[in-house]
Each structure stands twice: as structure tokens, then as C-alpha cells.
PDB file of C-alpha atoms in Angstrom:
ATOM      1  CA  ASP A   1      -6.697   1.720  32.818  1.00  0.00           C
ATOM      2  CA  THR A   2      -6.345  -0.271  29.634  1.00  0.00           C
ATOM      3  CA  GLY A   3      -8.399   2.112  27.522  1.00  0.00           C
ATOM      4  CA  VAL A   4     -11.425   1.357  25.387  1.00  0.00           C
ATOM      5  CA  SER A   5     -11.159  -1.981  23.633  1.00  0.00           C
ATOM      6  CA  GLN A   6     -13.033  -2.939  20.479  1.00  0.00           C
ATOM      7  CA  ASN A   7     -13.268  -6.322  18.816  1.00  0.00           C
ATOM      8  CA  PRO A   8     -12.780  -7.354  16.146  1.00  0.00           C
ATOM      9  CA  ARG A   9     -10.459  -4.789  14.565  1.00  0.00           C
ATOM     10  CA  HIS A  10     -11.580  -5.794  11.110  1.00  0.00           C
ATOM     11  CA  LYS A  11     -14.657  -7.607   9.840  1.00  0.00           C
ATOM     12  CA  ILE A  12     -15.317  -8.665   6.283  1.00  0.00           C
ATOM     13  CA  THR A  13     -18.768  -9.997   5.547  1.00  0.00           C
ATOM     14  CA  LYS A  14     -21.054 -10.714   2.644  1.00  0.00           C
ATOM     15  CA  ARG A  15     -24.102  -8.613   1.968  1.00  0.00           C
ATOM     16  CA  GLY A  16     -27.115  -9.899   3.864  1.00  0.00           C
ATOM     17  CA  GLN A  17     -25.161 -11.379   6.755  1.00  0.00           C
ATOM     18  CA  ASN A  18     -25.487 -10.199  10.345  1.00  0.00           C
ATOM     19  CA  VAL A  19     -22.491  -8.826  12.215  1.00  0.00           C
ATOM     20  CA  THR A  20     -21.879  -8.014  15.867  1.00  0.00           C
ATOM     21  CA  PHE A  21     -19.161  -5.815  17.318  1.00  0.00           C
ATOM     22  CA  ARG A  22     -18.067  -5.645  20.923  1.00  0.00           C
ATOM     23  CA  CYS A  23     -16.839  -2.700  22.971  1.00  0.00           C
ATOM     24  CA  ASP A  24     -15.264  -2.846  26.419  1.00  0.00           C
ATOM     25  CA  PRO A  25     -15.159   0.640  27.949  1.00  0.00           C
ATOM     26  CA  ILE A  26     -12.776   1.945  30.574  1.00  0.00           C
ATOM     27  CA  SER A  27     -13.878   0.082  33.668  1.00  0.00           C
ATOM     28  CA  GLU A  28     -15.116   2.975  35.813  1.00  0.00           C
ATOM     29  CA  HIS A  29     -16.881   4.770  32.951  1.00  0.00           C
ATOM     30  CA  ASN A  30     -20.656   4.658  33.060  1.00  0.00           C
ATOM     31  CA  ARG A  31     -21.337   6.201  29.656  1.00  0.00           C
ATOM     32  CA  LEU A  32     -20.734   4.355  26.427  1.00  0.00           C
ATOM     33  CA  TYR A  33     -21.152   5.708  22.916  1.00  0.00           C
ATOM     34  CA  TRP A  34     -21.217   4.260  19.422  1.00  0.00           C
ATOM     35  CA  TYR A  35     -20.150   6.290  16.398  1.00  0.00           C
ATOM     36  CA  ARG A  36     -19.720   5.488  12.727  1.00  0.00           C
ATOM     37  CA  GLN A  37     -17.007   7.012  10.556  1.00  0.00           C
ATOM     38  CA  THR A  38     -16.878   6.808   6.784  1.00  0.00           C
ATOM     39  CA  LEU A  39     -14.017   7.904   4.576  1.00  0.00           C
ATOM     40  CA  GLY A  40     -13.601  11.663   4.471  1.00  0.00           C
ATOM     41  CA  GLN A  41     -16.144  12.272   7.200  1.00  0.00           C
ATOM     42  CA  GLY A  42     -16.045  12.906  10.893  1.00  0.00           C
ATOM     43  CA  PRO A  43     -17.492  10.387  13.337  1.00  0.00           C
ATOM     44  CA  GLU A  44     -21.283  10.275  13.237  1.00  0.00           C
ATOM     45  CA  PHE A  45     -23.148   9.637  16.492  1.00  0.00           C
ATOM     46  CA  LEU A  46     -25.331   6.519  16.595  1.00  0.00           C
ATOM     47  CA  THR A  47     -26.391   5.843  20.170  1.00  0.00           C
ATOM     48  CA  TYR A  48     -25.281   6.000  23.785  1.00  0.00           C
ATOM     49  CA  PHE A  49     -25.842   4.348  27.153  1.00  0.00           C
ATOM     50  CA  GLN A  50     -25.607   5.474  30.710  1.00  0.00           C
ATOM     51  CA  ASN A  51     -25.032   2.300  32.664  1.00  0.00           C
ATOM     52  CA  GLU A  52     -27.394  -0.214  31.052  1.00  0.00           C
ATOM     53  CA  ALA A  53     -29.955   2.371  29.923  1.00  0.00           C
ATOM     54  CA  GLN A  54     -29.928   3.354  26.259  1.00  0.00           C
ATOM     55  CA  LEU A  55     -30.610   7.075  26.466  1.00  0.00           C
ATOM     56  CA  GLU A  56     -30.526   7.959  22.801  1.00  0.00           C
ATOM     57  CA  LYS A  57     -31.183   5.656  19.888  1.00  0.00           C
ATOM     58  CA  SER A  58     -33.064   7.777  17.413  1.00  0.00           C
ATOM     59  CA  ARG A  59     -29.869   8.365  15.472  1.00  0.00           C
ATOM     60  CA  LEU A  60     -29.324   4.692  14.708  1.00  0.00           C
ATOM     61  CA  LEU A  61     -29.232   4.538  10.951  1.00  0.00           C
ATOM     62  CA  SER A  62     -32.066   2.078  10.452  1.00  0.00           C
ATOM     63  CA  ASP A  63     -33.948  -0.635  12.283  1.00  0.00           C
ATOM     64  CA  ARG A  64     -31.247  -3.049  11.132  1.00  0.00           C
ATOM     65  CA  PHE A  65     -28.955  -1.456  13.728  1.00  0.00           C
ATOM     66  CA  SER A  66     -29.290  -2.281  17.409  1.00  0.00           C
ATOM     67  CA  ALA A  67     -27.095  -1.947  20.463  1.00  0.00           C
ATOM     68  CA  GLU A  68     -27.122  -3.448  23.919  1.00  0.00           C
ATOM     69  CA  ARG A  69     -25.303  -2.960  27.163  1.00  0.00           C
ATOM     70  CA  PRO A  70     -26.921  -5.615  29.335  1.00  0.00           C
ATOM     71  CA  LYS A  71     -24.940  -5.270  32.549  1.00  0.00           C
ATOM     72  CA  GLY A  72     -23.740  -1.716  32.181  1.00  0.00           C
ATOM     73  CA  SER A  73     -20.245  -2.833  31.264  1.00  0.00           C
ATOM     74  CA  PHE A  74     -19.428  -4.007  27.728  1.00  0.00           C
ATOM     75  CA  SER A  75     -21.682  -3.223  24.793  1.00  0.00           C
ATOM     76  CA  THR A  76     -22.485  -4.852  21.484  1.00  0.00           C
ATOM     77  CA  LEU A  77     -23.567  -3.252  18.230  1.00  0.00           C
ATOM     78  CA  GLU A  78     -25.391  -5.520  15.798  1.00  0.00           C
ATOM     79  CA  ILE A  79     -26.140  -4.866  12.159  1.00  0.00           C
ATOM     80  CA  GLN A  80     -28.631  -7.236  10.565  1.00  0.00           C
ATOM     81  CA  ARG A  81     -28.853  -7.955   6.844  1.00  0.00           C
ATOM     82  CA  THR A  82     -25.761  -5.909   6.092  1.00  0.00           C
ATOM     83  CA  GLU A  83     -25.613  -3.732   2.990  1.00  0.00           C
ATOM     84  CA  GLN A  84     -22.591  -2.404   1.130  1.00  0.00           C
ATOM     85  CA  GLY A  85     -23.406   1.059   2.439  1.00  0.00           C
ATOM     86  CA  ASP A  86     -22.779  -0.184   5.973  1.00  0.00           C
ATOM     87  CA  SER A  87     -19.050  -0.425   5.217  1.00  0.00           C
ATOM     88  CA  ALA A  88     -17.393   1.977   7.631  1.00  0.00           C
ATOM     89  CA  MET A  89     -15.348   2.259  10.802  1.00  0.00           C
ATOM     90  CA  TYR A  90     -17.466   1.744  13.902  1.00  0.00           C
ATOM     91  CA  LEU A  91     -16.096   3.574  16.917  1.00  0.00           C
ATOM     92  CA  CYS A  92     -16.876   3.107  20.572  1.00  0.00           C
ATOM     93  CA  ALA A  93     -16.149   5.661  23.274  1.00  0.00           C
ATOM     94  CA  SER A  94     -16.705   5.897  26.998  1.00  0.00           C
ATOM     95  CA  SER A  95     -16.837   8.640  29.595  1.00  0.00           C
ATOM     96  CA  LEU A  96     -17.612   9.281  33.231  1.00  0.00           C
ATOM     97  CA  ALA A  97     -20.840  11.207  33.669  1.00  0.00           C
ATOM     98  CA  GLU A  98     -19.923  12.462  37.157  1.00  0.00           C
ATOM     99  CA  THR A  99     -16.990  14.487  35.870  1.00  0.00           C
ATOM    100  CA  GLY A 100     -19.094  16.178  33.195  1.00  0.00           C
ATOM    101  CA  GLY A 101     -19.288  13.278  30.799  1.00  0.00           C
ATOM    102  CA  GLU A 102     -17.941  15.344  27.970  1.00  0.00           C
ATOM    103  CA  LYS A 103     -14.440  13.888  27.838  1.00  0.00           C
ATOM    104  CA  LEU A 104     -14.798  10.860  25.605  1.00  0.00           C
ATOM    105  CA  PHE A 105     -12.132   8.209  25.315  1.00  0.00           C
ATOM    106  CA  PHE A 106     -12.251   6.370  22.001  1.00  0.00           C
ATOM    107  CA  GLY A 107     -11.311   2.862  21.013  1.00  0.00           C
ATOM    108  CA  SER A 108      -9.423   2.087  17.817  1.00  0.00           C
ATOM    109  CA  GLY A 109     -12.589   1.007  16.066  1.00  0.00           C
ATOM    110  CA  THR A 110     -13.891  -1.941  14.074  1.00  0.00           C
ATOM    111  CA  GLN A 111     -13.501  -1.615  10.314  1.00  0.00           C
ATOM    112  CA  LEU A 112     -16.436  -3.272   8.550  1.00  0.00           C
ATOM    113  CA  SER A 113     -16.256  -4.205   4.891  1.00  0.00           C
ATOM    114  CA  VAL A 114     -19.427  -5.529   3.283  1.00  0.00           C
ATOM    115  CA  LEU A 115     -18.816  -7.323  -0.016  1.00  0.00           C
TER     116      LEU A 115
ATOM    117  CA  ALA B   1     -29.360  21.870  16.436  1.00  0.00           C
ATOM    118  CA  GLN B   2     -25.600  22.096  16.539  1.00  0.00           C
ATOM    119  CA  SER B   3     -23.079  21.705  13.749  1.00  0.00           C
ATOM    120  CA  VAL B   4     -19.368  22.037  13.102  1.00  0.00           C
ATOM    121  CA  THR B   5     -17.678  23.230   9.930  1.00  0.00           C
ATOM    122  CA  GLN B   6     -14.064  22.533   9.113  1.00  0.00           C
ATOM    123  CA  LEU B   7     -13.511  24.347   5.844  1.00  0.00           C
ATOM    124  CA  ASP B   8     -10.117  22.857   5.017  1.00  0.00           C
ATOM    125  CA  SER B   9     -10.060  19.173   4.180  1.00  0.00           C
ATOM    126  CA  GLN B  10      -6.250  19.208   3.870  1.00  0.00           C
ATOM    127  CA  VAL B  11      -3.575  21.565   5.106  1.00  0.00           C
ATOM    128  CA  PRO B  12      -0.052  20.978   3.776  1.00  0.00           C
ATOM    129  CA  VAL B  13       2.758  22.653   5.705  1.00  0.00           C
ATOM    130  CA  PHE B  14       6.516  22.402   6.026  1.00  0.00           C
ATOM    131  CA  GLU B  15       8.160  21.216   9.204  1.00  0.00           C
ATOM    132  CA  GLU B  16       8.788  23.973  11.786  1.00  0.00           C
ATOM    133  CA  ALA B  17       6.255  26.277  10.139  1.00  0.00           C
ATOM    134  CA  PRO B  18       3.215  27.556  12.060  1.00  0.00           C
ATOM    135  CA  VAL B  19      -0.207  26.133  11.320  1.00  0.00           C
ATOM    136  CA  GLU B  20      -3.833  27.056  11.934  1.00  0.00           C
ATOM    137  CA  LEU B  21      -6.704  24.625  11.443  1.00  0.00           C
ATOM    138  CA  ARG B  22     -10.045  26.365  11.217  1.00  0.00           C
ATOM    139  CA  CYS B  23     -13.247  25.378  12.959  1.00  0.00           C
ATOM    140  CA  ASN B  24     -16.586  27.168  13.073  1.00  0.00           C
ATOM    141  CA  TYR B  25     -19.641  25.981  14.931  1.00  0.00           C
ATOM    142  CA  SER B  26     -23.297  26.813  15.120  1.00  0.00           C
ATOM    143  CA  SER B  27     -25.476  26.410  18.172  1.00  0.00           C
ATOM    144  CA  SER B  28     -28.316  28.318  19.752  1.00  0.00           C
ATOM    145  CA  VAL B  29     -27.048  27.658  23.274  1.00  0.00           C
ATOM    146  CA  SER B  30     -23.726  27.735  25.035  1.00  0.00           C
ATOM    147  CA  VAL B  31     -21.224  25.135  23.939  1.00  0.00           C
ATOM    148  CA  TYR B  32     -18.324  22.974  24.933  1.00  0.00           C
ATOM    149  CA  LEU B  33     -15.699  22.693  22.194  1.00  0.00           C
ATOM    150  CA  PHE B  34     -13.069  20.070  21.512  1.00  0.00           C
ATOM    151  CA  TRP B  35     -10.254  19.144  19.180  1.00  0.00           C
ATOM    152  CA  TYR B  36      -9.439  15.490  18.649  1.00  0.00           C
ATOM    153  CA  VAL B  37      -6.522  14.032  16.705  1.00  0.00           C
ATOM    154  CA  GLN B  38      -6.484  10.723  14.853  1.00  0.00           C
ATOM    155  CA  TYR B  39      -3.117   9.291  13.918  1.00  0.00           C
ATOM    156  CA  PRO B  40      -3.025   6.593  11.221  1.00  0.00           C
ATOM    157  CA  ASN B  41      -4.502   3.316  12.434  1.00  0.00           C
ATOM    158  CA  GLN B  42      -5.201   4.727  15.883  1.00  0.00           C
ATOM    159  CA  GLY B  43      -8.262   5.855  17.802  1.00  0.00           C
ATOM    160  CA  LEU B  44      -9.300   9.439  18.373  1.00  0.00           C
ATOM    161  CA  GLN B  45      -7.342  11.229  21.073  1.00  0.00           C
ATOM    162  CA  LEU B  46      -8.402  14.397  22.837  1.00  0.00           C
ATOM    163  CA  LEU B  47      -6.044  17.311  22.117  1.00  0.00           C
ATOM    164  CA  LEU B  48      -7.782  20.023  24.091  1.00  0.00           C
ATOM    165  CA  LYS B  49     -11.176  21.270  25.203  1.00  0.00           C
ATOM    166  CA  TYR B  50     -12.944  24.483  26.058  1.00  0.00           C
ATOM    167  CA  LEU B  51     -15.603  24.275  28.754  1.00  0.00           C
ATOM    168  CA  SER B  52     -15.558  27.762  30.289  1.00  0.00           C
ATOM    169  CA  GLY B  53     -13.189  30.431  31.562  1.00  0.00           C
ATOM    170  CA  SER B  54     -10.146  31.547  29.598  1.00  0.00           C
ATOM    171  CA  THR B  55     -10.811  31.571  25.883  1.00  0.00           C
ATOM    172  CA  LEU B  56      -7.252  30.458  25.107  1.00  0.00           C
ATOM    173  CA  VAL B  57      -6.902  26.774  25.755  1.00  0.00           C
ATOM    174  CA  LYS B  58      -3.635  24.882  25.726  1.00  0.00           C
ATOM    175  CA  GLY B  59      -3.506  21.208  24.884  1.00  0.00           C
ATOM    176  CA  ILE B  60      -1.054  18.407  24.392  1.00  0.00           C
ATOM    177  CA  ASN B  61       1.843  18.389  21.939  1.00  0.00           C
ATOM    178  CA  GLY B  62       2.131  22.200  21.895  1.00  0.00           C
ATOM    179  CA  PHE B  63      -1.292  22.843  20.381  1.00  0.00           C
ATOM    180  CA  GLU B  64      -3.600  25.625  21.502  1.00  0.00           C
ATOM    181  CA  ALA B  65      -7.005  26.897  20.457  1.00  0.00           C
ATOM    182  CA  GLU B  66      -8.929  30.101  21.002  1.00  0.00           C
ATOM    183  CA  PHE B  67     -12.669  30.263  21.559  1.00  0.00           C
ATOM    184  CA  ASN B  68     -14.206  33.274  19.838  1.00  0.00           C
ATOM    185  CA  LYS B  69     -17.881  33.537  20.672  1.00  0.00           C
ATOM    186  CA  SER B  70     -18.608  36.491  18.393  1.00  0.00           C
ATOM    187  CA  GLN B  71     -17.149  34.663  15.396  1.00  0.00           C
ATOM    188  CA  THR B  72     -18.372  31.243  16.579  1.00  0.00           C
ATOM    189  CA  SER B  73     -14.895  29.863  15.967  1.00  0.00           C
ATOM    190  CA  PHE B  74     -12.456  27.584  17.736  1.00  0.00           C
ATOM    191  CA  HIS B  75      -9.346  27.534  15.560  1.00  0.00           C
ATOM    192  CA  LEU B  76      -6.450  25.244  16.423  1.00  0.00           C
ATOM    193  CA  ARG B  77      -2.890  26.555  16.231  1.00  0.00           C
ATOM    194  CA  LYS B  78       0.672  25.399  16.676  1.00  0.00           C
ATOM    195  CA  PRO B  79       3.644  27.745  16.286  1.00  0.00           C
ATOM    196  CA  SER B  80       6.021  25.102  14.915  1.00  0.00           C
ATOM    197  CA  VAL B  81       4.894  21.732  13.583  1.00  0.00           C
ATOM    198  CA  HIS B  82       6.785  18.456  13.448  1.00  0.00           C
ATOM    199  CA  ILE B  83       6.585  15.572  11.025  1.00  0.00           C
ATOM    200  CA  SER B  84       4.934  13.579  13.808  1.00  0.00           C
ATOM    201  CA  ASP B  85       1.986  16.005  13.825  1.00  0.00           C
ATOM    202  CA  THR B  86       0.826  14.542  10.515  1.00  0.00           C
ATOM    203  CA  ALA B  87      -2.661  13.282  11.324  1.00  0.00           C
ATOM    204  CA  GLU B  88      -6.338  14.055  10.914  1.00  0.00           C
ATOM    205  CA  TYR B  89      -7.769  16.658  13.254  1.00  0.00           C
ATOM    206  CA  PHE B  90     -11.425  16.847  14.206  1.00  0.00           C
ATOM    207  CA  CYS B  91     -13.246  19.730  15.812  1.00  0.00           C
ATOM    208  CA  ALA B  92     -16.289  18.779  17.888  1.00  0.00           C
ATOM    209  CA  VAL B  93     -19.028  20.466  19.895  1.00  0.00           C
ATOM    210  CA  ILE B  94     -21.485  19.629  22.655  1.00  0.00           C
ATOM    211  CA  SER B  95     -24.332  21.989  23.502  1.00  0.00           C
ATOM    212  CA  GLY B  96     -27.299  21.648  25.803  1.00  0.00           C
ATOM    213  CA  TYR B  97     -28.164  17.990  26.302  1.00  0.00           C
ATOM    214  CA  SER B  98     -26.791  16.918  22.956  1.00  0.00           C
ATOM    215  CA  THR B  99     -23.992  14.448  22.315  1.00  0.00           C
ATOM    216  CA  LEU B 100     -20.643  15.156  20.733  1.00  0.00           C
ATOM    217  CA  THR B 101     -20.925  16.302  17.111  1.00  0.00           C
ATOM    218  CA  PHE B 102     -17.843  16.218  14.909  1.00  0.00           C
ATOM    219  CA  GLY B 103     -16.729  18.162  11.890  1.00  0.00           C
ATOM    220  CA  LYS B 104     -15.526  16.382   8.762  1.00  0.00           C
ATOM    221  CA  GLY B 105     -11.901  16.653   9.772  1.00  0.00           C
ATOM    222  CA  THR B 106      -8.773  18.357   8.455  1.00  0.00           C
ATOM    223  CA  MET B 107      -5.800  16.318   7.326  1.00  0.00           C
ATOM    224  CA  LEU B 108      -2.572  18.017   8.408  1.00  0.00           C
ATOM    225  CA  LEU B 109       0.285  16.982   6.141  1.00  0.00           C
ATOM    226  CA  VAL B 110       3.722  17.997   7.427  1.00  0.00           C
ATOM    227  CA  SER B 111       6.628  17.606   5.040  1.00  0.00           C
ATOM    228  CA  PRO B 112      10.366  18.095   5.613  1.00  0.00           C
TER     229      PRO B 112
END
């Protein structure tokens, strides 16, 4: 068990560019979550998958945000046409639905800075 | 809808003193409650959770929390803090078929 891995740790981009983040969950976990955390706030839920199915995406912040988990393993979060307001820490977490699914293990996050 | 309120954004305390971090929640259905800790430059780590049963829950690093349904609270306590407990602490709730909702966090600052 190597934990939840997120890449890159830091991303600096110019406004208007697209960015993609990757999350590798704990290998036996079938649920994967994306959260966003801004300074002084708690993590804010964005979307989650069970296996490859995206079960909740209404909380994605705009249609510029999209996530995929094509083979039910790793996931990517893409932000198109980035804006300065997208600057935040993007957190990924995973859990095992069969044991209740409520114990989330978090990665260290990807810090996005939009200039 | 569910929500979590952490009234204290910062709690300063001296080493070896007791501490209580407050958390109140709102939900129309039964809940699962959690405390997570985030050390500087690290990911969120689960401290403890309440799912059912005994309302007093013990977690890692000497922390405990008590679920109080009538007051809709889940306050976190430690009888004697260490410098290494300096971190941000998040209360979180799941109810019904919802996903984990976090409070804004409380920064615990332990000084010698």
C-alpha cells in the first residue's frame, strides 16, 4: 500500500491554458474522489467515481472542469481555459466501497497557480 | 442538505495544556462524523470517526471526540497537547447518500 499518489505536486500555468492532473488511488480501492481546497477553507467536493463510473459530477465548478477514470484505476482531472480563480489545491482521495466507503484516504494534492 | 460548522479558525494553546476543537453539524438524517488532520505540506489524515455505537470515540495521537446528537456536535479533545500536534483540523460529515462534507478547519497552534 503506497497510498494515494497525485502528480504533479505543483503546477504553474498562464490564464487560458489547459491543465491536467493525475491521481493514482490505493490499488484495491474502487472509489475515487476529487476535492478542491482554497486557502482558509475546507476541502470542497467536486466529483467521484465508483470503478469507471462517474456517479456524481453536478458539483464540478463549471463545464471547464472534467474528470475521467477510464479503466477504473487512475483518474485525471482537467481544467480547460484556466482562470485565476482556479488557483487552489486539488485533492484526490480513494476508498473501498465494500467496507462502507466512508473512510477516505487522501493524497498530498496538486497545488495549481494560475498567473 | 448537510453542513459542518467549525466556529474557531485558530486555537492557540500552550504545550501540555488540554484543548477542545468545536464542531457542529446539521443534517436531517443520521450521520457519520469524522475528524481529519492536515500537517504542513501533507495530505489529510483520518484522526477518528463516529459511525454508530459508543458516542465517545478514541482516535490516533491521544485524540478523542464525543458525538452529541441533541446538540448536533462532535467536539475534538486532547487532555495534553504536544508541539507536534500543531496542524489544521477538519471536521467532516456524511449523511444519507451524500459525500463527505468538510468544515472550514481549525488551526491548532501549540507553543512551548
